[in-house]
GROMACS .gro file of C-alpha atoms in nm:
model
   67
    1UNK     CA    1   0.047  -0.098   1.606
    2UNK     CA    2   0.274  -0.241   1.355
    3UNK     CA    3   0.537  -0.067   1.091
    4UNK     CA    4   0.384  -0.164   0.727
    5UNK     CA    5   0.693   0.008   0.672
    6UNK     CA    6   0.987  -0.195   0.825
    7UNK     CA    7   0.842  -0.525   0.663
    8UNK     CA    8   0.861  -0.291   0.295
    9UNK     CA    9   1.254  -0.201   0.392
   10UNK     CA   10   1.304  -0.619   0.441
   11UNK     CA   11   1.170  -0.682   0.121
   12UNK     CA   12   1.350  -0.454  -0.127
   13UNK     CA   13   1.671  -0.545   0.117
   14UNK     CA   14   1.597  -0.913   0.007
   15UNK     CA   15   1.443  -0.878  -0.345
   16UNK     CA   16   1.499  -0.688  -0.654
   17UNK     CA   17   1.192  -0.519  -0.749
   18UNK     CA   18   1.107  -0.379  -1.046
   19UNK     CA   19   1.203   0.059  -1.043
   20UNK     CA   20   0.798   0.146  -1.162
   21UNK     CA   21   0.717  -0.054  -0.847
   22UNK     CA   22   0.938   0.096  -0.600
   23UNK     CA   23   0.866   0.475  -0.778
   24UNK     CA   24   0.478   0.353  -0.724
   25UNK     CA   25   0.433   0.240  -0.374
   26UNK     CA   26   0.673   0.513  -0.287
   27UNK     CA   27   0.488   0.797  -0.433
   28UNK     CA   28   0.146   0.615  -0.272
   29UNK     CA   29   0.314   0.622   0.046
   30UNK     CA   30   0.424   1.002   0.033
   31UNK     CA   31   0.096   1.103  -0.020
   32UNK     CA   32  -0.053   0.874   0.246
   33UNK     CA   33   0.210   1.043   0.518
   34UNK     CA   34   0.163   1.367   0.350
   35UNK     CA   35  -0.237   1.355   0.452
   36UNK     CA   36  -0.166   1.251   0.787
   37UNK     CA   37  -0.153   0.868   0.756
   38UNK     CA   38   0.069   0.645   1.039
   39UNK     CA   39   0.292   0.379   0.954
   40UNK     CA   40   0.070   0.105   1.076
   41UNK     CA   41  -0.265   0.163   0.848
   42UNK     CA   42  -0.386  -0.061   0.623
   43UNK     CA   43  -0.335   0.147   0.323
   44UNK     CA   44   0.057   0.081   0.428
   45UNK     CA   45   0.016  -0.255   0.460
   46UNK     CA   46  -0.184  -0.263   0.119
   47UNK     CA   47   0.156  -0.181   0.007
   48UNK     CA   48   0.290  -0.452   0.155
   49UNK     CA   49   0.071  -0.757   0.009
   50UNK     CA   50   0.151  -0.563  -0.365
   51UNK     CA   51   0.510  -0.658  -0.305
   52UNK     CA   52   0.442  -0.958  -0.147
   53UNK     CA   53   0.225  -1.069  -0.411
   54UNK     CA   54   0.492  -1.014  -0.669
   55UNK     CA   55   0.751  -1.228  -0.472
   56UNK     CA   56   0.442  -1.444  -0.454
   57UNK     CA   57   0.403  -1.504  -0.804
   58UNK     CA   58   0.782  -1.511  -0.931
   59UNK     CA   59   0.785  -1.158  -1.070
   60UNK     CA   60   1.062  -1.063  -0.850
   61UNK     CA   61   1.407  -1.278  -0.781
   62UNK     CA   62   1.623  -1.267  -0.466
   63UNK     CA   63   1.887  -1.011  -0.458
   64UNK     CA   64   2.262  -1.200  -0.532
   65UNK     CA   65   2.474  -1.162  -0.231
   66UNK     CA   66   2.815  -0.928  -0.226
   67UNK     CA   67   3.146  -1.172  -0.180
   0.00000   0.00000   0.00000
């Protein structure tokens, strides 16, 4: 089974999402764990095409990197 969840940490490592977004798909996520949802459901990786779909469509920009 795959981690939704790792391919969510590589995206807000390489993108700068909006805060509401991050706040939402956290607090979705919480609740999915809390009820006794795994890592690798679809709900998780539900979460994943939301931020992929605003990379997708330009609503996010890559993250500058640190000199």
């Amino acid at each position: 089974m795959k981690d939704g969840t790792k391919r969510l940490r590589e995206l807000m490592e390489e993108y700068d999402f909006p805060l509401e977004a991050i706040q939402d798909v956290l607090y979705r996520l919480g609740w999915h764990f809390l009820s006794g949802g795994q890592v690798g459901d679809d709900y998780v990786w539900k979460q994943v095409r939301f931020f992929e779909n605003l990379v997708k469509f330009d609503k996010v920009s890559r993250k500058k990197a640190i000199k």
